PDB file of C-alpha atoms in Angstrom:
ATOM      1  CA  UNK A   1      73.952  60.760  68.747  1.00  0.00           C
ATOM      2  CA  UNK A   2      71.326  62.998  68.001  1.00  0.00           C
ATOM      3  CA  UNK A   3      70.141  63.162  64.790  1.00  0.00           C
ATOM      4  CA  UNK A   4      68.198  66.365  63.884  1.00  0.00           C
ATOM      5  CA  UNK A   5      69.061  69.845  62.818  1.00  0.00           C
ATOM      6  CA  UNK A   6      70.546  71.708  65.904  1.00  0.00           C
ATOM      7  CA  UNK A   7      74.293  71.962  65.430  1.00  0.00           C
ATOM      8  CA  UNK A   8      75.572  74.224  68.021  1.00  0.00           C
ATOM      9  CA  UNK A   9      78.992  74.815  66.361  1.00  0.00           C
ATOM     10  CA  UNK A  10      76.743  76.981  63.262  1.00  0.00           C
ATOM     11  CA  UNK A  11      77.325  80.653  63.418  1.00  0.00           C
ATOM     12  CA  UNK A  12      73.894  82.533  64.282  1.00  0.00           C
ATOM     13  CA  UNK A  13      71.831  83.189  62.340  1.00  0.00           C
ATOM     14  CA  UNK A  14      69.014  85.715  64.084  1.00  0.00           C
ATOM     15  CA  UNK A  15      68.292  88.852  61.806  1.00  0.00           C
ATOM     16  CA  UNK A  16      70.185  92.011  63.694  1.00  0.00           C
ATOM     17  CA  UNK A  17      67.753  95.261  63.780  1.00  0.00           C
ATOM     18  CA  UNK A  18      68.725  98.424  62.217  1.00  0.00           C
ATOM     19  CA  UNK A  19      69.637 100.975  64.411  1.00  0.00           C
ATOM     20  CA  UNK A  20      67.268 104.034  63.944  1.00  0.00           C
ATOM     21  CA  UNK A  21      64.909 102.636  62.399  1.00  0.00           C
ATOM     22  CA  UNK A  22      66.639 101.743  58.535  1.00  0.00           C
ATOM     23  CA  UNK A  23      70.149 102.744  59.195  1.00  0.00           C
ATOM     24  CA  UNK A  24      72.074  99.555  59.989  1.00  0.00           C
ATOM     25  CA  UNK A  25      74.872  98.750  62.526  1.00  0.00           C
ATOM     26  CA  UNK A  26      78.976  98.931  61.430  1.00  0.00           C
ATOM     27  CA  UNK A  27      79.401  98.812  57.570  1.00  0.00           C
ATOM     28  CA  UNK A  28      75.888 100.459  56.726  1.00  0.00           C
ATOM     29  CA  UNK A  29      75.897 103.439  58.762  1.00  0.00           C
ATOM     30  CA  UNK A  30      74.776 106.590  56.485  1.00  0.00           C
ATOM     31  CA  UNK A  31      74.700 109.348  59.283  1.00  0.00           C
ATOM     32  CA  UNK A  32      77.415 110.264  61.680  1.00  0.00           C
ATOM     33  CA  UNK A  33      78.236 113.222  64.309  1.00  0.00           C
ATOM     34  CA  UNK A  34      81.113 115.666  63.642  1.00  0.00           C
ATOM     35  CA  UNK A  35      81.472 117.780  66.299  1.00  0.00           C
ATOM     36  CA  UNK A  36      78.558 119.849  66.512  1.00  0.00           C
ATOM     37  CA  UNK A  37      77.409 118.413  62.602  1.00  0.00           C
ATOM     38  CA  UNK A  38      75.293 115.541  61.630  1.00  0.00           C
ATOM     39  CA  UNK A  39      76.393 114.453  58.413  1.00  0.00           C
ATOM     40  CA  UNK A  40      74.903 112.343  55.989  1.00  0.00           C
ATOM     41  CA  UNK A  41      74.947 110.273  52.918  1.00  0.00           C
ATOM     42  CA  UNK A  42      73.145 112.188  50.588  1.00  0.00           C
ATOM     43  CA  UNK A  43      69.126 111.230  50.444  1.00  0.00           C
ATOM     44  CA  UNK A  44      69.996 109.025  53.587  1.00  0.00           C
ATOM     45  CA  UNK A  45      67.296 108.339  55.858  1.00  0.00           C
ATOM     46  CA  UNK A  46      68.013 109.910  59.783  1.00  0.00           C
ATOM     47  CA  UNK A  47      67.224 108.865  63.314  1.00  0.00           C
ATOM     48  CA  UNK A  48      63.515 108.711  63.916  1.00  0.00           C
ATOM     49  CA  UNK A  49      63.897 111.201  66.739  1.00  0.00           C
ATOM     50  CA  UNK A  50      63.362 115.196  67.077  1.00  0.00           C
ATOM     51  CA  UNK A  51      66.823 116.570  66.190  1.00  0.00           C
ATOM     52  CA  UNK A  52      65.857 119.381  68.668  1.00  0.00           C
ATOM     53  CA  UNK A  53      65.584 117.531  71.749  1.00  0.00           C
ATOM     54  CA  UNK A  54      65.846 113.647  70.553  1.00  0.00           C
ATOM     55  CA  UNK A  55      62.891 112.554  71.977  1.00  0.00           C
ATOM     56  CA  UNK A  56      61.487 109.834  69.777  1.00  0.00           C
ATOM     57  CA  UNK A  57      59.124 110.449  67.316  1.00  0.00           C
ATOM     58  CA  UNK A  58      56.274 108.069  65.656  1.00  0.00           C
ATOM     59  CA  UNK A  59      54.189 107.495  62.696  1.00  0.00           C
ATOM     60  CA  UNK A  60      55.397 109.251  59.262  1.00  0.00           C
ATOM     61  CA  UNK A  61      58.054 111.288  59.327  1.00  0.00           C
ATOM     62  CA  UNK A  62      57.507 113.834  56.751  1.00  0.00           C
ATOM     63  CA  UNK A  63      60.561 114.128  54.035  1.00  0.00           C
ATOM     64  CA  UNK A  64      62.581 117.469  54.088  1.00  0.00           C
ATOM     65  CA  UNK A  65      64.392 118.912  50.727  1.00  0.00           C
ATOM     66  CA  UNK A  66      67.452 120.985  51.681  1.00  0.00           C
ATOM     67  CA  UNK A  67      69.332 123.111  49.291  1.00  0.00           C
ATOM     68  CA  UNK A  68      73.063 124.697  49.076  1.00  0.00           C
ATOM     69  CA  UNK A  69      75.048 126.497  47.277  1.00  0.00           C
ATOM     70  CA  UNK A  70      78.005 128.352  48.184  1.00  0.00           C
ATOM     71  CA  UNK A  71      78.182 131.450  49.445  1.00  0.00           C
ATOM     72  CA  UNK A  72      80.641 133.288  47.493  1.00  0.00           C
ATOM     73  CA  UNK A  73      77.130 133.187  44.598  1.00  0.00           C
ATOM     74  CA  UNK A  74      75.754 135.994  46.933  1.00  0.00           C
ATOM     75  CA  UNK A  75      78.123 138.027  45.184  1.00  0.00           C
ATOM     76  CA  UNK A  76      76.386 137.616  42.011  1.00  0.00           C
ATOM     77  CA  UNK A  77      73.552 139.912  43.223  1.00  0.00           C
ATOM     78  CA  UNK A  78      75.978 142.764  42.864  1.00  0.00           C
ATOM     79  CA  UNK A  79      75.882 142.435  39.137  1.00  0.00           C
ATOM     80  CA  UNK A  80      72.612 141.141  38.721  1.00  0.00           C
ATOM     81  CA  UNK A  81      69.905 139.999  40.775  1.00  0.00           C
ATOM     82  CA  UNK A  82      67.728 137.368  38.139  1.00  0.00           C
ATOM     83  CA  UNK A  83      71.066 136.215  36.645  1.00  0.00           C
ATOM     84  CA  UNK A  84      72.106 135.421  40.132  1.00  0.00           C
ATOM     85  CA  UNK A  85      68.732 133.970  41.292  1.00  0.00           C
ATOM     86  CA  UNK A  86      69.278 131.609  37.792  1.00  0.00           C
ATOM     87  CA  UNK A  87      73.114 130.480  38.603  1.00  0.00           C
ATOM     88  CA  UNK A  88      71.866 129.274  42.333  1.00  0.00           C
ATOM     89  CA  UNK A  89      68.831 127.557  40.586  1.00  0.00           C
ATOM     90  CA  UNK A  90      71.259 125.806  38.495  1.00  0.00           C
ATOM     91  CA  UNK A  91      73.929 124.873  40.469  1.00  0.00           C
ATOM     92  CA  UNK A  92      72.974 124.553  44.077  1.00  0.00           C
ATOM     93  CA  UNK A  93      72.888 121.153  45.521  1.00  0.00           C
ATOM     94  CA  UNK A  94      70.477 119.058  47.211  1.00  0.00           C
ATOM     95  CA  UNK A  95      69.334 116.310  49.727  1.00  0.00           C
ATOM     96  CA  UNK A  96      66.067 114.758  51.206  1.00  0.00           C
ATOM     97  CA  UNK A  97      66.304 114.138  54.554  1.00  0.00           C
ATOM     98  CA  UNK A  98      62.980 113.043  56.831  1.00  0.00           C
ATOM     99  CA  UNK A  99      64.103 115.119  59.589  1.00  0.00           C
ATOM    100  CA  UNK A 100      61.496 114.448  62.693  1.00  0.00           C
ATOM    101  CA  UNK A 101      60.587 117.214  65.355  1.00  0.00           C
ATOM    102  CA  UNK A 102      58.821 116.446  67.948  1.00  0.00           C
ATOM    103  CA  UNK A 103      55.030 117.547  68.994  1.00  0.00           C
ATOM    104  CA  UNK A 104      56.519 120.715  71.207  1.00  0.00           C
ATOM    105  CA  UNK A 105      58.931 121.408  68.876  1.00  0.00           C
ATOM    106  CA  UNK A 106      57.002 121.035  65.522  1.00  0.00           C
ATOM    107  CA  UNK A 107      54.217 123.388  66.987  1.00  0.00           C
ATOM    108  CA  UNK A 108      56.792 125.974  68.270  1.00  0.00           C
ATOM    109  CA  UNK A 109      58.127 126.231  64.418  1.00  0.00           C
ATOM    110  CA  UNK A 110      54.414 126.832  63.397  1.00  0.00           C
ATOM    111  CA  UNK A 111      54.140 129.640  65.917  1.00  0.00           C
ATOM    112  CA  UNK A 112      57.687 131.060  65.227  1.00  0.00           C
ATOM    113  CA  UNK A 113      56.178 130.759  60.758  1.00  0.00           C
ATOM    114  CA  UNK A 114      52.713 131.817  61.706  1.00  0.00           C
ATOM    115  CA  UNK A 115      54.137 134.969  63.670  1.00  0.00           C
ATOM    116  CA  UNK A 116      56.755 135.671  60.966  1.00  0.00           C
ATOM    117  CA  UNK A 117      53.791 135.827  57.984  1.00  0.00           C
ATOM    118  CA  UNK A 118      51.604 137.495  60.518  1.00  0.00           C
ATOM    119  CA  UNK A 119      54.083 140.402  60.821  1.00  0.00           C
ATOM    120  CA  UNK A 120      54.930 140.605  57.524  1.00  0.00           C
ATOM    121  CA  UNK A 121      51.332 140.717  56.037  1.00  0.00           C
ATOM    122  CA  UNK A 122      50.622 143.770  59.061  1.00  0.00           C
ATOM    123  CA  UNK A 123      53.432 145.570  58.194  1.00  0.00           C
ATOM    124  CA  UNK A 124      52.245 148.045  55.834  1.00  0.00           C
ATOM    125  CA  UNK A 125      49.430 148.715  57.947  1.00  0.00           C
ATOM    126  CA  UNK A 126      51.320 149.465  60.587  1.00  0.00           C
ATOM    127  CA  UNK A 127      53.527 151.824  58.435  1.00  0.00           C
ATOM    128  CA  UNK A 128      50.319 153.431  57.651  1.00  0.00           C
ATOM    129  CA  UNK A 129      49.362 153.892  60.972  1.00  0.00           C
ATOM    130  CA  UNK A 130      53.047 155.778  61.416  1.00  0.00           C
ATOM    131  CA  UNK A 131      52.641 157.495  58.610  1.00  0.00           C
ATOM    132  CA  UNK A 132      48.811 158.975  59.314  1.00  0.00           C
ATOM    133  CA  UNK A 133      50.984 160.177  62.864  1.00  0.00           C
ATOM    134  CA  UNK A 134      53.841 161.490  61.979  1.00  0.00           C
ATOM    135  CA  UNK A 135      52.854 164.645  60.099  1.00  0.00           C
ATOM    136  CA  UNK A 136      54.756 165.638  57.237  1.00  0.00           C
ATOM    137  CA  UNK A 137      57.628 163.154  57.316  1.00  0.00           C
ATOM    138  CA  UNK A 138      55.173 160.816  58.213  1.00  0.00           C
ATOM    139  CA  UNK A 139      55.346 158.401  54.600  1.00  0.00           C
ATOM    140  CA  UNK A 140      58.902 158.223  54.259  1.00  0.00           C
ATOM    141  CA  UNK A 141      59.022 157.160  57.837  1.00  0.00           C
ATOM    142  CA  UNK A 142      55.748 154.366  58.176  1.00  0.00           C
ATOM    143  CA  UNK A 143      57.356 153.046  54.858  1.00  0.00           C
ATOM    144  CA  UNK A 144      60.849 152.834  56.398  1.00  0.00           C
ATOM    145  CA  UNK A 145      59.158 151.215  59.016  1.00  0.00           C
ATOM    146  CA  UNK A 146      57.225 148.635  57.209  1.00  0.00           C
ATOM    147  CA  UNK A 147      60.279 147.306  54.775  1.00  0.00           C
ATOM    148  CA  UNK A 148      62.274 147.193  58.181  1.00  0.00           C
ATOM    149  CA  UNK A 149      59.232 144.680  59.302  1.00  0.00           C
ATOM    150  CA  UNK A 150      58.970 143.244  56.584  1.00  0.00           C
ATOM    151  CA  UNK A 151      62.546 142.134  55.936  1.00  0.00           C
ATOM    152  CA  UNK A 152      62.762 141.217  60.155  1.00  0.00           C
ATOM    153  CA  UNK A 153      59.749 138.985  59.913  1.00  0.00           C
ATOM    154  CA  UNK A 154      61.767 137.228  56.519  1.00  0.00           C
ATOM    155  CA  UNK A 155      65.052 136.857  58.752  1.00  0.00           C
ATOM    156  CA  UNK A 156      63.316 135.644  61.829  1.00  0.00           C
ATOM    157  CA  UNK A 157      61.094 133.025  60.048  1.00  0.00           C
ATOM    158  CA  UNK A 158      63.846 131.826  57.927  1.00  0.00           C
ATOM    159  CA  UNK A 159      66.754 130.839  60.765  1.00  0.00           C
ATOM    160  CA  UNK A 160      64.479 130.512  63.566  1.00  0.00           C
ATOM    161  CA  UNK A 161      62.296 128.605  61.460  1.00  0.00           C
ATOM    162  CA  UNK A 162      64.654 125.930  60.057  1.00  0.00           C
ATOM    163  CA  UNK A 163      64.653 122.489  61.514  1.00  0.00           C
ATOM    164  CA  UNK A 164      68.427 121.695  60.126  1.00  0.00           C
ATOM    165  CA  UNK A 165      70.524 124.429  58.532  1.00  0.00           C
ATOM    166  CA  UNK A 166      72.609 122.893  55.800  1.00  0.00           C
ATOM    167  CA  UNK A 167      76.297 123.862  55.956  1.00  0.00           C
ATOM    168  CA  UNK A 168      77.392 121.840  52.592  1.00  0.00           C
ATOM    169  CA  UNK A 169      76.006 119.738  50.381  1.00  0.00           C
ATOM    170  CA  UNK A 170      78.185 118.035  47.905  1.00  0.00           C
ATOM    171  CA  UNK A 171      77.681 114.427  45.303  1.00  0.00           C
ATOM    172  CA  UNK A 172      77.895 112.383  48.128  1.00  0.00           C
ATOM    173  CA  UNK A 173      77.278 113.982  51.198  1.00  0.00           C
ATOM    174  CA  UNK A 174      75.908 116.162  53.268  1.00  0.00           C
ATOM    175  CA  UNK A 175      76.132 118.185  56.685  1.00  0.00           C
ATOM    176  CA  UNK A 176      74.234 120.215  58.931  1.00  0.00           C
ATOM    177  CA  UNK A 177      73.824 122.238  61.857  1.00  0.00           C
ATOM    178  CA  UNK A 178      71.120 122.963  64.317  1.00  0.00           C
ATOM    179  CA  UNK A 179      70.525 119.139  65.591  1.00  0.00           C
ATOM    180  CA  UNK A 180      71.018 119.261  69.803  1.00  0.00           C
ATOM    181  CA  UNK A 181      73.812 118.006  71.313  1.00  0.00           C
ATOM    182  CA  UNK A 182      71.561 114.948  72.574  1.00  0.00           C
ATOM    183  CA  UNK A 183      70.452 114.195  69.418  1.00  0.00           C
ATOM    184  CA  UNK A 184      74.110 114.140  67.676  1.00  0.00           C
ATOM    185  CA  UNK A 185      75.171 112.050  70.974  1.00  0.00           C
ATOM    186  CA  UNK A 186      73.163 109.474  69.890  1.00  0.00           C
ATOM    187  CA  UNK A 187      75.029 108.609  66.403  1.00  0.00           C
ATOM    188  CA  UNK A 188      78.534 107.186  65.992  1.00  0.00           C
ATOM    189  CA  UNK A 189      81.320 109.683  64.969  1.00  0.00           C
ATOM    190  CA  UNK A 190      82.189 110.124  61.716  1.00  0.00           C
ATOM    191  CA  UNK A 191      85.344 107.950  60.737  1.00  0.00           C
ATOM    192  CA  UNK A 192      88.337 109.919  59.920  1.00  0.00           C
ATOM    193  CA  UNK A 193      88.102 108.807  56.179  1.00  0.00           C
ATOM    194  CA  UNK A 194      85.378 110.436  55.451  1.00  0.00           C
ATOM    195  CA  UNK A 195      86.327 114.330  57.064  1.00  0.00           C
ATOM    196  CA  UNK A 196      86.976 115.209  53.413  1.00  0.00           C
ATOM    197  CA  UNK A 197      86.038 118.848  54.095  1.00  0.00           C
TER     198      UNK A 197
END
């Protein structure tokens, strides 16, 4: 009989990667598809791959801060704009995500930002352009014109803009839109205990 330390009746005992690079297999997953949603343990770390296209993504993956609140707060700005800026302050939730995009799609956010500010900072000089035009209606028009570019630019930049659009965020969780289909493909589904909506 031999006499060292193999004994092949021992259960393994080889180290099993994480999946995604920190998010382990069954029992320690933190992020999860539902339907078109990632959702997440709140501050939980995601896939090292671009949520636009999942493509993989290397080196630091710069940590994202997303906010929420609900929407019915909007309504606030009907009685009072700074009291309602202060109640979102105070109440809305958050979570820090490192959400990766890849080269293509990181520099086609910069262009989509850069072209947003860009518009926004011509904007009254193209209203004054209008204006010097259009004769005697000419100021009320160029400065229609430039609010309407102004507040375009704003929309644009924001929603086109956003890597992951957060849908809720509550004390333990939270989920999100805008990830591809490929990318959401990729995690496990969300187990039907935790669809607490």
């Amino acid at each position: 009989m031999r006499n060292d330390d193999f004994n092949p009746y021992s259960p393994p005992t080889a180290a099993i990667e994480p999946m995604f690079g920190g998010l382990a297999p069954e029992g320690e997953v933190k992020v999860w598809r539902d339907g078109n949603e990632l959702v997440a343990l709140i501050d939980a770390p995601l896939p090292p791959r671009c949520v636009k296209c999942n493509r993989p993504v290397h080196g630091t993956i710069k940590p994202r801060t997303f906010y929420w609140h609900s929407p019915w707060l909007f309504l606030l700005v009907l009685i009072n704009l700074l009291i309602a800026l202060i109640v979102v302050a105070i109440v809305r939730k958050k979570s820090v995500h490192p959400a990766a995009l890849c080269e293509a799609h990181a520099k086609a956010r910069g262009q989509i930002i850069l072209g947003a500010w860009a518009t926004a900072l011509a904007a009254p000089f193209i209203g004054g352009g209008i204006a010097a035009i259009a004769g005697d209606l000419g100021g009320l028009v160029g400065s229609g014109v430039a609010v309407l570019l102004v507040l375009g630019a704003l929309v644009f930049g924001s929603t086109k803009g956003r890597v992951m659009l957060p849908r809720r965020i509550d004390k333990r969780m939270a989920r999100f839109t805008g990830c591809s289909e490929e990318y959401l493909r990729a995690l496990p589904i969300l187990p039907v205990q935790l669809r607490r909506r």
